[in-house]
Every structure is written in structure tokens, then in C-alpha cells.
PDB file of C-alpha atoms in Angstrom:
ATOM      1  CA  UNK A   1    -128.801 231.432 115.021  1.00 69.00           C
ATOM      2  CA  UNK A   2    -131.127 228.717 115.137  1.00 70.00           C
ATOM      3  CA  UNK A   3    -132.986 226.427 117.554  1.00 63.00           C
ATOM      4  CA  UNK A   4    -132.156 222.785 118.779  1.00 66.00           C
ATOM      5  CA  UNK A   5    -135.702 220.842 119.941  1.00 59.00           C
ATOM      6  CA  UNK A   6    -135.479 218.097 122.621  1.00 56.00           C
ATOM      7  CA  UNK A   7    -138.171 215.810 123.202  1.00 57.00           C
ATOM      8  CA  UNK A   8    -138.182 213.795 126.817  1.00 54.00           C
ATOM      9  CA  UNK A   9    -141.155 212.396 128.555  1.00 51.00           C
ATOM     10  CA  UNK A  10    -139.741 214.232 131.904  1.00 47.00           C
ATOM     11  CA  UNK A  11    -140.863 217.557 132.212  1.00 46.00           C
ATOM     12  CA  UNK A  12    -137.838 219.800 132.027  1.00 43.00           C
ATOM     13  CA  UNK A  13    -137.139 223.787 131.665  1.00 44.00           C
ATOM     14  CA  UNK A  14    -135.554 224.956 128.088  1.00 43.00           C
ATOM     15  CA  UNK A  15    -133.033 227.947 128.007  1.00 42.00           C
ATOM     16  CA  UNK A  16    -130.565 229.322 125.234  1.00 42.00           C
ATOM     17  CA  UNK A  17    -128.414 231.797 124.986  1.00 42.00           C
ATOM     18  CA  UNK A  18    -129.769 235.395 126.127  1.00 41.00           C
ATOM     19  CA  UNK A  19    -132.826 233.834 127.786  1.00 39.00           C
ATOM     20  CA  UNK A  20    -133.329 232.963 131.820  1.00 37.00           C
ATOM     21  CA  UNK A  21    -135.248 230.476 133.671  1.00 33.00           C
ATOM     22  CA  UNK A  22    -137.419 231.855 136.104  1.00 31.00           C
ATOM     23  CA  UNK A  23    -140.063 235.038 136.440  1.00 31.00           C
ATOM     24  CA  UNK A  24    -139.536 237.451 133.819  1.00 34.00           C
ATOM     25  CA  UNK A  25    -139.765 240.089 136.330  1.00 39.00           C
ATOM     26  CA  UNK A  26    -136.341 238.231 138.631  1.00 37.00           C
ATOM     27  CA  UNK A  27    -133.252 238.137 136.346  1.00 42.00           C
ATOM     28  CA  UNK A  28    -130.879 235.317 137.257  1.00 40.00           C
ATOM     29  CA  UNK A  29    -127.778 236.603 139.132  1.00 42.00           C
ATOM     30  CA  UNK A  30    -129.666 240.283 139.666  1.00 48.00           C
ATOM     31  CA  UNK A  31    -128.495 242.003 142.792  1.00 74.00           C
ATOM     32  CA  UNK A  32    -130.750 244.452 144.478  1.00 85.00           C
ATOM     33  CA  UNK A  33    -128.369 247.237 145.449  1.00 88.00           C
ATOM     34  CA  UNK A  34    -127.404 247.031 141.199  1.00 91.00           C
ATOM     35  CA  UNK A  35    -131.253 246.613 140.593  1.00 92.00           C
ATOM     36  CA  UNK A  36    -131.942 249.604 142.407  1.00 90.00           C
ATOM     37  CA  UNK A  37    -129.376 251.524 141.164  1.00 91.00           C
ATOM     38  CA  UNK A  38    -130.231 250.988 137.157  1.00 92.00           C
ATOM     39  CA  UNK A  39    -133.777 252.174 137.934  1.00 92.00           C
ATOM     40  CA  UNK A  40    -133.049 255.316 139.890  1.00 89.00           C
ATOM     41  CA  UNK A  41    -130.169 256.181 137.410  1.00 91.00           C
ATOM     42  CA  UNK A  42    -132.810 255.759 134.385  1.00 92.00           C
ATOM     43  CA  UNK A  43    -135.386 257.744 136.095  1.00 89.00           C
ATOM     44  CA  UNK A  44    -133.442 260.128 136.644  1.00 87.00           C
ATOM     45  CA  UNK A  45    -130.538 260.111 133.377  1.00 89.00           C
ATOM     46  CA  UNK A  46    -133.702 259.194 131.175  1.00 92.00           C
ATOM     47  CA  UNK A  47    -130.898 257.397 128.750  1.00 94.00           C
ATOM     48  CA  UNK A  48    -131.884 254.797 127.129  1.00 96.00           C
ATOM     49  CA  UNK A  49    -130.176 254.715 123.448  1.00 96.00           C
ATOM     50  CA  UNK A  50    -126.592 255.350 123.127  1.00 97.00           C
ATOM     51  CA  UNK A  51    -123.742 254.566 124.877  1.00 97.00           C
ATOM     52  CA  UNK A  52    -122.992 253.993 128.436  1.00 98.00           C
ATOM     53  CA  UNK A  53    -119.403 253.734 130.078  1.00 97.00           C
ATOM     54  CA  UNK A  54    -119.341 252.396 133.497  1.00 97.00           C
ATOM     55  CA  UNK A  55    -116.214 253.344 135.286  1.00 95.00           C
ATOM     56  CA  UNK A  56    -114.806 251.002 137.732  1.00 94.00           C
ATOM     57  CA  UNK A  57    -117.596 248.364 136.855  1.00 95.00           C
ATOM     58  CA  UNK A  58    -116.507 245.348 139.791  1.00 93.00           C
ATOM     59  CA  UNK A  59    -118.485 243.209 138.951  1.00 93.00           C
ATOM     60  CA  UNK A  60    -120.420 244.227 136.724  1.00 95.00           C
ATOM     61  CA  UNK A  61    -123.840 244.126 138.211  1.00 95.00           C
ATOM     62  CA  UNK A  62    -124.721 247.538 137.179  1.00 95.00           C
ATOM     63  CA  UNK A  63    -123.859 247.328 133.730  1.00 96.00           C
ATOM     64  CA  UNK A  64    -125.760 244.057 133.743  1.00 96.00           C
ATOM     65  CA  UNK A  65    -129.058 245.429 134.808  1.00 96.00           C
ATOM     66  CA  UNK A  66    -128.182 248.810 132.777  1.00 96.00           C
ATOM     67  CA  UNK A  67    -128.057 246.387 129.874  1.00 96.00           C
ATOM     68  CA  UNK A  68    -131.619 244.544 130.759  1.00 95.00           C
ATOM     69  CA  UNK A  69    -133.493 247.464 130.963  1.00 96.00           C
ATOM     70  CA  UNK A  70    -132.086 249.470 127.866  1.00 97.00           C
ATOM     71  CA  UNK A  71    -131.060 249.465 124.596  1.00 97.00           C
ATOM     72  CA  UNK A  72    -127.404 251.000 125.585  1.00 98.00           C
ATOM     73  CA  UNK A  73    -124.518 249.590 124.473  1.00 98.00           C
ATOM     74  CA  UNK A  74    -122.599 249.260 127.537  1.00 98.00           C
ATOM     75  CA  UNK A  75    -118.461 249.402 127.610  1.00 98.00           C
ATOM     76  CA  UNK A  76    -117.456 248.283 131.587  1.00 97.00           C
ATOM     77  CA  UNK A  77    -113.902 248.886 132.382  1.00 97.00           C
ATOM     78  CA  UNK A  78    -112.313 247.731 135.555  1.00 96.00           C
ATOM     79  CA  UNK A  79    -108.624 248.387 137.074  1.00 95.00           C
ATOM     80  CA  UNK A  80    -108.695 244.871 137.940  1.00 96.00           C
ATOM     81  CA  UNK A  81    -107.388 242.025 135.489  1.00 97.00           C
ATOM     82  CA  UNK A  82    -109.532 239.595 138.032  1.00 97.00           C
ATOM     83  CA  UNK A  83    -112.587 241.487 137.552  1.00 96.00           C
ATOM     84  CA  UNK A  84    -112.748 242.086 133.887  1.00 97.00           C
ATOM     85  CA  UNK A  85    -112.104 238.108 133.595  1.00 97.00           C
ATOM     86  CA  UNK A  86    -114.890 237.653 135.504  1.00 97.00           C
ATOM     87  CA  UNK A  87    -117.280 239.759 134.507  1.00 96.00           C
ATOM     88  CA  UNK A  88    -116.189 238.425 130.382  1.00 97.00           C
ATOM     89  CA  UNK A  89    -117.509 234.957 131.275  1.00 96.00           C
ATOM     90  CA  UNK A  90    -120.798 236.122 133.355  1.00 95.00           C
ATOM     91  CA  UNK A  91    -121.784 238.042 130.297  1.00 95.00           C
ATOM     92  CA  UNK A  92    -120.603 235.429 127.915  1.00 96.00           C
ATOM     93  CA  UNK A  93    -123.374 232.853 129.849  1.00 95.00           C
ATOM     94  CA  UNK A  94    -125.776 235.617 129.737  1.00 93.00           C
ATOM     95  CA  UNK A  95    -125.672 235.884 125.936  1.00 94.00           C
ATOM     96  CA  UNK A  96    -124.745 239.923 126.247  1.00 95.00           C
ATOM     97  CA  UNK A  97    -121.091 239.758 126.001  1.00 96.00           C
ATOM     98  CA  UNK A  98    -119.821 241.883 122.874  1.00 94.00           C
ATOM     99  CA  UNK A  99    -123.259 242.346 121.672  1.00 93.00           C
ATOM    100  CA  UNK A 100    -124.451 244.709 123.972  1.00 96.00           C
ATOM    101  CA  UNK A 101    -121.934 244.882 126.618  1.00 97.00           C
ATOM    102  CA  UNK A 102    -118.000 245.072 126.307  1.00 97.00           C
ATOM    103  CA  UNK A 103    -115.561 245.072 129.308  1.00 97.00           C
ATOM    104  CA  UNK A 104    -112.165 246.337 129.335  1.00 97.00           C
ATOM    105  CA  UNK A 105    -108.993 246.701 132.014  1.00 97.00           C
ATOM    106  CA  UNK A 106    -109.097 250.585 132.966  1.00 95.00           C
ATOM    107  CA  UNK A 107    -105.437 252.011 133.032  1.00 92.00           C
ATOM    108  CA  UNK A 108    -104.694 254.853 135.265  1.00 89.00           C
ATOM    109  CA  UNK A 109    -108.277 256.121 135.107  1.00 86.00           C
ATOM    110  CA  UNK A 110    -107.855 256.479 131.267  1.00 91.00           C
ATOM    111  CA  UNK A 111    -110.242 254.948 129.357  1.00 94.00           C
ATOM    112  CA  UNK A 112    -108.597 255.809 125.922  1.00 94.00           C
ATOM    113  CA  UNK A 113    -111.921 256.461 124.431  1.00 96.00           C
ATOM    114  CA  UNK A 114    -112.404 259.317 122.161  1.00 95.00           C
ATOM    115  CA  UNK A 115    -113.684 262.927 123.888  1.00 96.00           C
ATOM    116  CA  UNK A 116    -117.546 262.854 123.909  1.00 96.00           C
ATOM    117  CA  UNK A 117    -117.876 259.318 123.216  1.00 96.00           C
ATOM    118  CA  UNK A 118    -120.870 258.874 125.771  1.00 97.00           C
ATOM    119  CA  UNK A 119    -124.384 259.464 126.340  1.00 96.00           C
ATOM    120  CA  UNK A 120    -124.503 257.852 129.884  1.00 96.00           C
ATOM    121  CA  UNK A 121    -121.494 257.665 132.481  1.00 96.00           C
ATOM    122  CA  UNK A 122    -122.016 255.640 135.874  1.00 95.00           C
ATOM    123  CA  UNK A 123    -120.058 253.999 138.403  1.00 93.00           C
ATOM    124  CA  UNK A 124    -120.389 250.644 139.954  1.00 92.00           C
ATOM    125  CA  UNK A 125    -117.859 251.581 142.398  1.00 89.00           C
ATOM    126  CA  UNK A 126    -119.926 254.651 143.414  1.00 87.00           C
ATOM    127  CA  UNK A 127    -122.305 252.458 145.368  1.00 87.00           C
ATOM    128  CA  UNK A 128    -119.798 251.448 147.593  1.00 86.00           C
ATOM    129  CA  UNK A 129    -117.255 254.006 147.659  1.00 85.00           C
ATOM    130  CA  UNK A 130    -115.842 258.155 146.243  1.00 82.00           C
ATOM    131  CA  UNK A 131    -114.657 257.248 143.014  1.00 80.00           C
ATOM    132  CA  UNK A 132    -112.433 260.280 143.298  1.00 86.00           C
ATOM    133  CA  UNK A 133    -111.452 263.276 141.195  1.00 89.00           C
ATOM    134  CA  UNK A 134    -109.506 261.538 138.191  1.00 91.00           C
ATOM    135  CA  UNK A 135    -112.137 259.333 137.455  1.00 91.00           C
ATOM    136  CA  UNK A 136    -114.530 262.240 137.585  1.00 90.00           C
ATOM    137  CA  UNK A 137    -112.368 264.199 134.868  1.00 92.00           C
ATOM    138  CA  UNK A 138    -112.424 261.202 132.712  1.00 95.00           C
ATOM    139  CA  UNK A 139    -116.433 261.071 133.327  1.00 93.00           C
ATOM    140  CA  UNK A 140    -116.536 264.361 131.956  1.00 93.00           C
ATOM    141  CA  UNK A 141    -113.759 263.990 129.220  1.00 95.00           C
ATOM    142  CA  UNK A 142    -115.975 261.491 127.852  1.00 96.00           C
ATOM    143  CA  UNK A 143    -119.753 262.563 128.327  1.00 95.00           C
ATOM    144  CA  UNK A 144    -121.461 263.491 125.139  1.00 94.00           C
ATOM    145  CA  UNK A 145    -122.051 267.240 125.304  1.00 92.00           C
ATOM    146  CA  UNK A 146    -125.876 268.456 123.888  1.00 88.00           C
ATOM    147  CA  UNK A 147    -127.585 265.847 126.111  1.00 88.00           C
ATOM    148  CA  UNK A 148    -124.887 263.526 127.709  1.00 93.00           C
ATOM    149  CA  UNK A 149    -125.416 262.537 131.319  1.00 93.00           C
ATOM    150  CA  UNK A 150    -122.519 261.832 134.378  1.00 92.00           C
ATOM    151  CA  UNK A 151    -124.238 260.177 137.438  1.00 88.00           C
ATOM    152  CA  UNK A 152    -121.081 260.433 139.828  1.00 76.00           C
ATOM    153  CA  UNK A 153    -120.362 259.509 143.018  1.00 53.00           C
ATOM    154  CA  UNK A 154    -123.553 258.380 145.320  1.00 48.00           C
ATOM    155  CA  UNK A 155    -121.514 259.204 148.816  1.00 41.00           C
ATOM    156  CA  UNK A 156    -119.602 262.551 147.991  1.00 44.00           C
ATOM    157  CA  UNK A 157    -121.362 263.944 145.284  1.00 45.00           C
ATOM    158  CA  UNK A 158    -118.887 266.459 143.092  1.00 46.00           C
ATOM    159  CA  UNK A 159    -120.213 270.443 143.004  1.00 49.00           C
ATOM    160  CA  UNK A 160    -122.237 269.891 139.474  1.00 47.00           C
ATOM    161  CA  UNK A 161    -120.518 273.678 138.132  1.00 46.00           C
ATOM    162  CA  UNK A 162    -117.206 271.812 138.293  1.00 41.00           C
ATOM    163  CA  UNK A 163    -118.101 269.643 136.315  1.00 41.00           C
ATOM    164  CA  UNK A 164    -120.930 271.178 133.925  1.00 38.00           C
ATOM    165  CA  UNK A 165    -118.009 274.210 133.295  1.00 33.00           C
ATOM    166  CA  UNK A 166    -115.850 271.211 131.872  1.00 38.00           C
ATOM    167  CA  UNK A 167    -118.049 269.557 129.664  1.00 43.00           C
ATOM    168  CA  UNK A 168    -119.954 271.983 128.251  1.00 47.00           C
ATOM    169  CA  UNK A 169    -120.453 271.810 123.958  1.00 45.00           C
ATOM    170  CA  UNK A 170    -116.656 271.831 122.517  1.00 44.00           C
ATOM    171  CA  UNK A 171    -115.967 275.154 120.243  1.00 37.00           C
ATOM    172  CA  UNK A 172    -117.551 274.364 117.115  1.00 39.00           C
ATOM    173  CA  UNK A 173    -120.967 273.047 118.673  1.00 39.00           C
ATOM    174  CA  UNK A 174    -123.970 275.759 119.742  1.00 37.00           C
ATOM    175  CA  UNK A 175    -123.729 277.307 123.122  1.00 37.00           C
ATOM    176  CA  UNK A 176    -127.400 276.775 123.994  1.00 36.00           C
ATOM    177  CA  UNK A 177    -125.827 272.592 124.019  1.00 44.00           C
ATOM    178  CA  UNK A 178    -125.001 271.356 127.214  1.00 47.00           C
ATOM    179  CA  UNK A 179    -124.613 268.401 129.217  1.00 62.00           C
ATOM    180  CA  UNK A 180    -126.154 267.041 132.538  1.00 66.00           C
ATOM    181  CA  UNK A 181    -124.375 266.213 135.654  1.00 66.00           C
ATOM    182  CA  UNK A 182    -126.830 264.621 137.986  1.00 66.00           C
ATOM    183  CA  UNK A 183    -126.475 264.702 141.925  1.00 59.00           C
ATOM    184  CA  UNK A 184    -126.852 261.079 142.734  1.00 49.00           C
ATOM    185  CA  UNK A 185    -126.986 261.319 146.600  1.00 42.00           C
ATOM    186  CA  UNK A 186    -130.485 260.077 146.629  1.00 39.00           C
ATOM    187  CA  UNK A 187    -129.059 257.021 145.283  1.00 41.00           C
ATOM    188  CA  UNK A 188    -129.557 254.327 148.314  1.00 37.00           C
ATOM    189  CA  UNK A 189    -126.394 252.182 148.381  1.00 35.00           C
ATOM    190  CA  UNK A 190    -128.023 249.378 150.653  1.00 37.00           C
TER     191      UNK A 190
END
């Protein structure tokens, strides 16, 4: 990387790649209701290294704001082709697109990730609506047993000993590991 200097006699604002005109503490393009959500799921998952998955990621507010506040690397996937489009170029003009956040097209709920690949599993589509029981499985095919974290569905939060039961430490691992399903109902979708 390097730096390109412009010299004018008109007072005018510099940005590059990654950086953001305006008070540090206001991110361009940052939605509340994704705002809000990031916090409360941080104070709450207390993830912040790793690997985050955001199932049904719209677009991709949440993983946005995940990725502002964290050092996660963040993989959104989206069952629609318009959506992952989108969401490519936002990230692309915010300078976080394949270096800390990657988006792909869900298929049938399947991610095709590898069992236990994450530390942190949200939903976008949680703040607005049940994300429903194959998506859940997939949460929990994926979460990272000793320490991984599912924040599911806001509205109709899943019984946590469903899911717990299903992704606790495979086989080979200690039985004293286990993995966190957090009740999210406190989440305010507004």
C-alpha cells in the first residue's frame, strides 16, 4: 500500500481505502438496529477473535458493524444472488471485503463449511424474522465446541438443551468442553 498526497488551496476532506469521513464514533452507512445488535451480541458472546458466520446476512449490516468492532474474520452468506452482489461491492468501498469479511450465496441452508469451523454464529435475518430450524442445525453443525457461541433467533428463541445436546465437544475432545447457546430475546429488533 502506499499513500497519494494532493495539494489544493480549497479546503477538502481526504479518505482511502478502509478509512471514513466523519466522527469516528458514526460509521458511514451504520444502521442502528445492526449497531445495536453487534454491541448486545458482543456483550453478551464476548467473541472477539476467531471466526464469525452470519447466516442469512441481507445486507450485511451486521456483519459490517461485527467487523468494526472486532478482530473476527467474518464469512456472510446469503440465499440471495442479489444480496451477496450487493453486499461484495459495499464491502469492497469499505476496504473490508476479503480481508476481514467474505460473503457467499447460502444453498439450502448448507454452508459447506467444515464441522466446528466457528467461534461466533449470528443472524442478520434474526432481527427481522425466525430463521427456522435448518438454519439452526447448521448454526450448531458449525459452532466451535470448547467455547463457541450461537446467538439464534431474537423473536422465537430455540430451547438452549436442543441445541447445547447437539454441539457439545465431538468424541475425541474433553467432556468438561462445551459450547454456548445464548438466548437472544433481549435483543431489541427496533
Amino acid at each position: 500500500r502506499g499513500s497519494i498526497y494532493c495539494f489544493d488551496d480549497v479546503a477538502a476532506t481526504a479518505t482511502s481505502a478502509g478509512s471514513q469521513v466523519g466522527p469516528a464514533n458514526t460509521p458511514r452507512g451504520s444502521d442502528t438496529s445492526h449497531r445495536d445488535a453487534a454491541e448486545e451480541i458482543l456483550r453478551r458472546a464476548k467473541v472477539t477473535e476467531g471466526y464469525c458466520v452470519d447466516l442469512g446476512c441481507g445486507d450485511g449490516g451486521l456483519a459490517l458493524e461485527l467487523a468494526r468492532r472486532t478482530s473476527l474474520r467474518i464469512y456472510a452468506l446469503d440465499q440471495d444472488p442479489a444480496n451477496v452482489t450487493r453486499l461484495r461491492r459495499r464491502l469492497s468501498r469499505e476496504g473490508l471485503y476479503g480481508n476481514r469479511v467474505t460473503v457467499h450465496l447460502l444453498e439450502k441452508n448448507n454452508t459447506h463449511y467444515a464441522d466446528y469451523c466457528a467461534d461466533l454464529v449470528v443472524s442478520s435475518r434474526s432481527l427481522t424474522e425466525a430463521i427456522g430450524a435448518e438454519l439452526l442445525a447448521e448454526a450448531a453443525r458449525i459452532q466451535r465446541p470448547c467455547g463457541g457461541v450461537i446467538c439464534p433467533d431474537p423473536i422465537d428463541p430455540p430451547d438452549p438443551s436442543d441445541l447445547i445436546s447437539s454441539t457439545t465437544a465431538p468424541r475425541n475432545l474433553s467432556s468438561s468442553c462445551s459450547s454456548k447457546v445464548l438466548p437472544s430475546a433481549s435483543l431489541n429488533k427496533e
